[in-house]
CSV table of C-alpha atoms in Angstrom, one decimal:
chain,number,residue,atom,x,y,z
F,1368,MET,CA,-0.1,-0.2,-0.1
F,1369,SER,CA,3.1,2.0,-0.3
F,1370,ASN,CA,1.7,3.7,-3.8
F,1371,PHE,CA,-1.0,5.1,-2.1
F,1372,SER,CA,-0.8,7.5,0.8
F,1373,LEU,CA,-4.1,5.3,2.6
F,1374,THR,CA,-4.4,6.5,6.5
F,1375,LEU,CA,-4.6,3.7,8.8
F,1376,VAL,CA,-7.2,3.3,10.9
F,1377,ARG,CA,-7.6,-0.1,13.3
F,1378,GLU,CA,-5.9,-3.0,13.0
F,1379,GLU,CA,-7.2,-6.5,14.3
F,1380,ALA,CA,-6.2,-9.9,14.5
F,1381,SER,CA,-7.7,-11.3,11.3
F,1382,PHE,CA,-8.3,-7.9,9.6
F,1383,SER,CA,-6.8,-4.2,9.1
F,1384,VAL,CA,-8.8,-1.2,8.3
F,1385,TRP,CA,-7.8,2.1,5.8
F,1386,THR,CA,-9.1,5.1,4.6
F,1387,GLU,CA,-8.4,7.6,2.2
F,1388,HIS,CA,-10.2,10.7,1.0
F,1389,SER,CA,-12.8,9.0,-2.5
F,1390,ASP,CA,-11.2,13.0,-4.0
F,1391,ARG,CA,-8.2,11.3,-3.7
F,1392,ILE,CA,-8.1,8.0,-5.4
F,1393,HIS,CA,-10.1,6.9,-8.5
F,1394,PRO,CA,-12.0,3.2,-7.1
F,1395,LYS,CA,-10.7,1.1,-10.0
F,1396,ASP,CA,-7.4,2.1,-9.8
F,1397,LEU,CA,-7.5,1.8,-5.7
F,1398,SER,CA,-9.4,-1.6,-6.1
F,1399,ARG,CA,-6.2,-2.7,-9.0
F,1400,HIS,CA,-3.6,-1.5,-6.5
F,1401,LEU,CA,-4.8,-3.1,-4.0
F,1402,SER,CA,-5.6,-6.6,-6.0
F,1403,ASP,CA,-1.5,-5.7,-7.0
F,1404,ALA,CA,-0.6,-5.8,-3.4
F,1405,VAL,CA,-2.9,-7.8,-1.4
F,1406,GLY,CA,-4.6,-10.1,-3.8
F,1407,LYS,CA,-7.5,-10.8,-5.1
F,1408,GLU,CA,-10.8,-11.4,-2.5
F,1409,ARG,CA,-8.2,-10.8,0.7
F,1410,PHE,CA,-10.0,-6.5,1.0
F,1411,ARG,CA,-13.1,-5.2,0.6
F,1412,ILE,CA,-13.4,-1.7,0.1
F,1413,SER,CA,-17.0,0.5,1.2
F,1414,LEU,CA,-17.9,4.2,0.3
F,1415,ARG,CA,-19.4,6.0,3.4
F,1416,LYS,CA,-19.4,10.0,3.4
F,1417,ASN,CA,-17.5,10.3,0.7
F,1418,ILE,CA,-14.7,8.4,2.5
F,1419,TYR,CA,-13.2,4.8,1.3
F,1420,ILE,CA,-13.3,2.5,4.5
F,1421,ILE,CA,-11.0,-0.6,3.6
F,1422,TYR,CA,-10.9,-3.4,5.2
F,1423,VAL,CA,-7.8,-5.6,4.5
F,1424,TYR,CA,-7.4,-9.6,5.4
F,1425,ARG,CA,-4.9,-10.3,7.1
F,1426,ARG,CA,-3.2,-13.6,5.7
F,1427,HIS,CA,-1.0,-15.1,8.3
F,1428,CYS,CA,-3.2,-14.2,11.3
F,1429,ARG,CA,-3.8,-17.8,11.8
F,1430,ASN,CA,-0.9,-20.3,11.1
F,1431,ASP,CA,-1.5,-19.6,7.4
F,1432,ASP,CA,2.2,-20.8,6.7
F,1433,ASN,CA,1.4,-24.7,7.2
F,1434,ARG,CA,-2.1,-24.3,5.0
F,1435,ASP,CA,-3.4,-24.5,1.5
F,1436,PRO,CA,-3.9,-21.3,-0.1
F,1437,GLY,CA,-7.3,-23.5,-1.8
F,1438,SER,CA,-9.1,-24.7,1.5
F,1439,ASP,CA,-12.3,-24.8,3.0
F,1440,ASP,CA,-10.9,-22.5,5.6
F,1441,GLU,CA,-10.9,-19.8,3.2
F,1442,GLU,CA,-12.5,-17.9,0.9
F,1443,GLY,CA,-15.0,-21.0,0.6
F,1444,SER,CA,-16.3,-21.0,4.0
F,1445,MET,CA,-19.4,-19.2,5.5
F,1446,GLU,CA,-17.4,-18.0,8.3
F,1447,TYR,CA,-14.6,-15.9,5.8
F,1448,ARG,CA,-15.9,-12.5,6.2
F,1449,ILE,CA,-13.8,-9.3,5.7
F,1450,GLY,CA,-13.8,-6.8,8.1
F,1451,PRO,CA,-16.4,-6.4,11.6
F,1452,LYS,CA,-19.4,-8.8,12.5
F,1453,THR,CA,-21.7,-5.9,13.8
F,1454,TYR,CA,-23.1,-2.5,11.9
F,1455,GLN,CA,-22.1,-1.2,15.3
F,1456,GLU,CA,-18.5,-2.0,15.0
F,1457,ARG,CA,-18.9,-0.7,11.0
F,1458,LEU,CA,-19.5,2.5,12.5
F,1459,GLN,CA,-17.2,2.7,14.6
F,1460,ASP,CA,-14.9,2.5,11.9
F,1461,ILE,CA,-16.5,5.2,9.4
F,1462,ASN,CA,-16.1,7.6,12.9
F,1463,LEU,CA,-12.5,6.8,13.6
F,1464,ALA,CA,-11.6,7.3,9.8
F,1465,GLU,CA,-13.8,10.8,9.5
F,1466,LYS,CA,-11.8,12.0,12.5
F,1467,LYS,CA,-8.0,10.8,11.4
F,1468,LEU,CA,-9.0,12.0,7.9
F,1469,SER,CA,-9.9,15.3,9.3
F,1470,SER,CA,-6.7,16.1,11.6
F,1471,GLU,CA,-4.5,15.0,8.9
F,1472,ARG,CA,-6.1,17.6,6.6
F,1473,ILE,CA,-5.7,20.1,9.1
F,1474,THR,CA,-2.3,19.3,9.7
F,1475,LYS,CA,-1.8,19.7,6.3
F,1476,TRP,CA,-2.6,23.4,5.8
């Protein structure tokens, strides 16, 4: 994620949350970059209040070194979800992302 100046919002054991203003990155460029950087199907992008909320799945969060990349424990599983499980947690991510981006813009001025 070095080509874009994405801002880290928070990290958990299984995923990390990043953000950026929608006026700085075209959605196709962002999606293509993330596919190249972390792999296809390893991220989820949502646009809320003119900011991207990007959830990136952490590949090596549970001894993935010994796991078959195509195993049922990953993409084929019904439990394979990227990001928080509750709507309340997603709202908290949006609010935290807004605060981080607004403070970032203020310091640049």
